[in-house]
Short mmCIF file of C-alpha atoms in Angstrom, two decimals:
data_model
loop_
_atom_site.label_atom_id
_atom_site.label_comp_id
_atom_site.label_asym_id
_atom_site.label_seq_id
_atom_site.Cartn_x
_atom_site.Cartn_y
_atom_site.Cartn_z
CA UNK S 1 -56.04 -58.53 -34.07
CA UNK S 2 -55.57 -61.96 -33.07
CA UNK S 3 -53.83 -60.59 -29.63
CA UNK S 4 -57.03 -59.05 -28.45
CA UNK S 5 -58.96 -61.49 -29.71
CA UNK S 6 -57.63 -63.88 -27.37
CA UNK S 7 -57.03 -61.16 -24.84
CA UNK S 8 -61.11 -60.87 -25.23
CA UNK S 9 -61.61 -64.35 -25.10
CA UNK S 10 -59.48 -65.05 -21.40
CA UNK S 11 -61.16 -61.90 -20.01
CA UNK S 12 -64.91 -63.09 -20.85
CA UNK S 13 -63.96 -66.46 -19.53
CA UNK S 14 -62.73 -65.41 -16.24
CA UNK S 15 -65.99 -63.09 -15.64
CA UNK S 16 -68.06 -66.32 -16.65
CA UNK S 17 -66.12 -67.86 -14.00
CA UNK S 18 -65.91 -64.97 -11.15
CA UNK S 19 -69.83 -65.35 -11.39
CA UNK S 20 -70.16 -68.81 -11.28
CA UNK S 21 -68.02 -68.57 -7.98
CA UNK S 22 -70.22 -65.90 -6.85
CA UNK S 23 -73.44 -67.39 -7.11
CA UNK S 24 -72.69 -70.94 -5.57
CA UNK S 25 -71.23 -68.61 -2.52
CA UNK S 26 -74.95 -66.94 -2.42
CA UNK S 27 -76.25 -70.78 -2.86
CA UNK S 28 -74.06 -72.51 -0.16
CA UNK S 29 -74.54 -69.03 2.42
CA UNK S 30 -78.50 -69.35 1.97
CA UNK S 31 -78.41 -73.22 2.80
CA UNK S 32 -76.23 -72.59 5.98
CA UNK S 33 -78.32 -69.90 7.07
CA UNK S 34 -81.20 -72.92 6.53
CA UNK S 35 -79.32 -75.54 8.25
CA UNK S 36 -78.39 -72.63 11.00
CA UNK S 37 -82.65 -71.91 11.45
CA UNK S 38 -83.57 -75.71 11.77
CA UNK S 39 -80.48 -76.13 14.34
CA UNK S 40 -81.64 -73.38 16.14
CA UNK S 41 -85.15 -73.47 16.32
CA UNK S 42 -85.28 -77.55 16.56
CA UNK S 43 -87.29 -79.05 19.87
CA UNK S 44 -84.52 -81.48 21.60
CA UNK S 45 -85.55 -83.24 24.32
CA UNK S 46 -82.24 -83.79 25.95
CA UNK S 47 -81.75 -80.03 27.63
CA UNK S 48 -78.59 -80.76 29.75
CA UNK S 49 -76.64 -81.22 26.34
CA UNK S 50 -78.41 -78.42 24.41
CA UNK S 51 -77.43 -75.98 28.16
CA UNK S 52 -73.39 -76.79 27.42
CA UNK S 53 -73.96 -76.43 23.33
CA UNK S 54 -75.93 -73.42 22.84
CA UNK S 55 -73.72 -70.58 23.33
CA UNK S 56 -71.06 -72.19 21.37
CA UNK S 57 -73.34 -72.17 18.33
CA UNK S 58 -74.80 -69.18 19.17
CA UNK S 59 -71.21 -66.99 18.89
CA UNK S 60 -70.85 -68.46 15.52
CA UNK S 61 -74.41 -67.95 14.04
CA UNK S 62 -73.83 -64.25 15.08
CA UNK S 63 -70.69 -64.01 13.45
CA UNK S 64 -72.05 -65.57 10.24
CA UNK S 65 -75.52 -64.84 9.10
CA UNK S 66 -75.98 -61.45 8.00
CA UNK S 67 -79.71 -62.07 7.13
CA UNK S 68 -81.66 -63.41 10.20
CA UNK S 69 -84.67 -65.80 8.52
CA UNK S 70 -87.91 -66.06 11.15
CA UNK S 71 -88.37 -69.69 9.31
CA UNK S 72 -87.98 -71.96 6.43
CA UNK S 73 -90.26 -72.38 3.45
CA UNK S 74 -90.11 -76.06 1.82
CA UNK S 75 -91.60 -76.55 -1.59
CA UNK S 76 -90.47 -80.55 -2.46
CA UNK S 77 -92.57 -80.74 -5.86
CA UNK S 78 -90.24 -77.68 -7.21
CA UNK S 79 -87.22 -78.41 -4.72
CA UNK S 80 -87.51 -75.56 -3.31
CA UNK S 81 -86.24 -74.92 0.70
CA UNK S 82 -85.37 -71.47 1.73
CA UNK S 83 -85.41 -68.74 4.25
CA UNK S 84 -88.00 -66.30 5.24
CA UNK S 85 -87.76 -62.93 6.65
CA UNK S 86 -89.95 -59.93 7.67
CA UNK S 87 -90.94 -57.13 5.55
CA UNK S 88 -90.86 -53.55 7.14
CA UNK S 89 -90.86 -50.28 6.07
CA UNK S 90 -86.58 -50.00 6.42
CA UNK S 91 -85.79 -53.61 5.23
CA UNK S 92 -87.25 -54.04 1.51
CA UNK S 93 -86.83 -57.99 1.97
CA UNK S 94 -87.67 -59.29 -0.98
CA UNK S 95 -84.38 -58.55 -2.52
CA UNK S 96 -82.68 -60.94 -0.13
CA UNK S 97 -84.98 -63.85 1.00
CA UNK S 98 -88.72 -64.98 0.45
CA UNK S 99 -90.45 -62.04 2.40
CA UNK S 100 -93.57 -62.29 4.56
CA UNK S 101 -96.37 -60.02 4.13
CA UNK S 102 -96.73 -57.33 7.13
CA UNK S 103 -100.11 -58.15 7.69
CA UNK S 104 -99.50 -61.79 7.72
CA UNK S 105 -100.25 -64.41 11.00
CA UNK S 106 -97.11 -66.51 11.29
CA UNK S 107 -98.32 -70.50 11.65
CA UNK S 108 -98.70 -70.68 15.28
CA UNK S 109 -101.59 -68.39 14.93
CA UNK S 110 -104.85 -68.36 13.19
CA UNK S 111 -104.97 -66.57 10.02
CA UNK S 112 -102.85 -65.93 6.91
CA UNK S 113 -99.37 -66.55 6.32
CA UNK S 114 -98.54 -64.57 3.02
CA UNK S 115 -95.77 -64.79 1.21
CA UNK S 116 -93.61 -63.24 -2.17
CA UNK S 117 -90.83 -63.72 -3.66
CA UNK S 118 -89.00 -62.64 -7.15
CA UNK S 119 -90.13 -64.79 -10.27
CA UNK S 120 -87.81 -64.79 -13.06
CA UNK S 121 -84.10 -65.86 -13.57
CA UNK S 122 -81.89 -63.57 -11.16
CA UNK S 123 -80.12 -65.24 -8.02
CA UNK S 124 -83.11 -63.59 -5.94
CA UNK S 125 -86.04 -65.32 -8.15
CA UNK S 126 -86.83 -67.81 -5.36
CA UNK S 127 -90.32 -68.25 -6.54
CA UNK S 128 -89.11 -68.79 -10.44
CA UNK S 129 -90.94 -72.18 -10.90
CA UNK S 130 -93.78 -71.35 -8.42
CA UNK S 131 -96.16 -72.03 -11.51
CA UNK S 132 -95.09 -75.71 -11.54
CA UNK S 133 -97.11 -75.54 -8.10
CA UNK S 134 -100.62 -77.13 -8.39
CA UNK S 135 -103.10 -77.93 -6.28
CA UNK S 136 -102.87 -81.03 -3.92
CA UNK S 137 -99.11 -80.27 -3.70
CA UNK S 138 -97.53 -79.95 -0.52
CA UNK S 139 -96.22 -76.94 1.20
CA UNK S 140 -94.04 -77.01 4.54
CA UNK S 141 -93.04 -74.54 7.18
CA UNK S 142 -90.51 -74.74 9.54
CA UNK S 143 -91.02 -72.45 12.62
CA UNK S 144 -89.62 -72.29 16.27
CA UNK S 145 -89.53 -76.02 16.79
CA UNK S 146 -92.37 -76.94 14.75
CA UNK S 147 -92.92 -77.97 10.95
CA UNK S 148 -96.35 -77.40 9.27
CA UNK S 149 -97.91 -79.07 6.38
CA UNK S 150 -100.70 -76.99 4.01
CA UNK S 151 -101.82 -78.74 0.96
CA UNK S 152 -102.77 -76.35 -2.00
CA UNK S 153 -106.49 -75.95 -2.86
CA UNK S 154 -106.13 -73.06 -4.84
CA UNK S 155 -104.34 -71.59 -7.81
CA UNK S 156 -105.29 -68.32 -9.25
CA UNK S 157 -104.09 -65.24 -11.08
CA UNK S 158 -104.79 -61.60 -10.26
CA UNK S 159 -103.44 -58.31 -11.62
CA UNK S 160 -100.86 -56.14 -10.44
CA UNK S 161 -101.87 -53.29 -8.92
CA UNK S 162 -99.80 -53.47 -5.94
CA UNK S 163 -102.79 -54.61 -4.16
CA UNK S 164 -104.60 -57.56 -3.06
CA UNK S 165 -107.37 -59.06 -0.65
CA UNK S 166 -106.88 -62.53 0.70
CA UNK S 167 -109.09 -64.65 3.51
CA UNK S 168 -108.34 -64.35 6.55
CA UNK S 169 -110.20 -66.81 8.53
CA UNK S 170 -110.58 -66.81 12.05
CA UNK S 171 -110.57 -70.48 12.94
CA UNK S 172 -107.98 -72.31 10.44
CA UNK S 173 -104.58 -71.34 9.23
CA UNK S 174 -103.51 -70.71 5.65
CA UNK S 175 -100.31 -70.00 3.63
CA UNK S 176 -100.40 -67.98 0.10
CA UNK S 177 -97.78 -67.81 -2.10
CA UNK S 178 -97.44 -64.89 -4.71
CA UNK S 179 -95.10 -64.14 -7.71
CA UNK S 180 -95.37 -62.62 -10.97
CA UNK S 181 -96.49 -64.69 -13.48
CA UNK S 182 -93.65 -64.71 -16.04
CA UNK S 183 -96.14 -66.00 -19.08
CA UNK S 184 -98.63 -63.07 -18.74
CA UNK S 185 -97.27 -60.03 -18.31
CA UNK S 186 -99.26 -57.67 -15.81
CA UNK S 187 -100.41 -60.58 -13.85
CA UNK S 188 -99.60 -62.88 -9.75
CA UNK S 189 -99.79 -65.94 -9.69
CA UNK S 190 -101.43 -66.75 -6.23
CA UNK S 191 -101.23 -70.16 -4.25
CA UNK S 192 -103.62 -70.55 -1.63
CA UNK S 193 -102.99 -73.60 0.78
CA UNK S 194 -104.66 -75.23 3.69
CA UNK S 195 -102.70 -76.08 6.99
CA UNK S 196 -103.42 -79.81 7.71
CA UNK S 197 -101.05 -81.14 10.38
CA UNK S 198 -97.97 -80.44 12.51
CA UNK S 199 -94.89 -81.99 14.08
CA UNK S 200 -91.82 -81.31 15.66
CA UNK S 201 -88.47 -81.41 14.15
#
């Protein structure tokens, strides 16, 4: 009895540790595919070098990222930074990254740039401390060269139903944030926040 006992014991612990090894690889992929975006999507003023470096780096992006992010959420207040990818009908992308809404307007444009991600404690739950989120926090973007700053003026729940209307406003540019709130069951938590400046990176 003792035998499997200890036979028990070595096989739980190397499981324990198989997962630990497989998370951090999902951790340290997601922040290359990050550092990858920003690299690639970064202004530099110098184009003679960036002419003789690009399809160097390009070959080896290709090779490596098997999810392609269209930008870069940054959350600082809940240390969050992570990539963003399009939802479609043949891609259910929230099981991979933070997804963006179909009908959303990407920052460059005016309009709404919705957002959802997984709540909870799985390797996917990138929204998992969203709630810690309150208004006046700050909210960044990173997209093709340029990083944009909302500030939160809004926090709000709403049921779920599956659906959802959000503003959409014609002359100013938004970002909303949406998980499920894990302390009322049947319930979003929505983040509604207000671009107010840009800058290249």
């Amino acid at each position: 009895m003792k035998k499997i006992g200890w036979i028990l014991l070595i096989i739980g612990i190397a499981i324990i540790g198989f997962y630990t090894i497989y998370i951090k690889s999902l951790e340290n992929k997601a922040n290359d595919n990050i550092e990858d975006y920003i690299k690639e999507t970064s202004i530099i003023e110098e184009q003679e070098e960036q002419e003789i470096i690009e399809p160097i780096v390009e070959e080896k992006v290709k090779k490596k990222n098997t999810i392609n992010y269209t930008a870069i959420l940054e959350i600082p207040v809940i240390s969050l930074k992570s990539g963003i990818v399009n939802s479609t009908k043949n891609f259910y992308s929230i099981n991979y990254a933070i997804s963006a809404d179909r009908s959303s307007n990407y920052p460059n444009e005016y309009g709404n740039f919705i957002l959802y991600a997984h709540s909870g404690n799985s390797s996917i739950a990138y929204f998992k401390h969203l709630s810690n989120v309150n208004i006046d926090d700050s909210v960044y973007v990173y997209f093709n060269g340029i990083k944009y700053h909302y500030v939160i003026f809004d926090k709000y729940d709403i049921e779920k139903t599956g659906k959802a209307v959000f503003k959409r406003p014609i002359n100013d540019n938004y970002i909303t944030l949406i998980t499920c709130n894990q302390n009322r069951k049947g319930y979003q938590i929505v983040l509604t926040g207000k671009l107010i400046n840009t800058e290249s990176y």
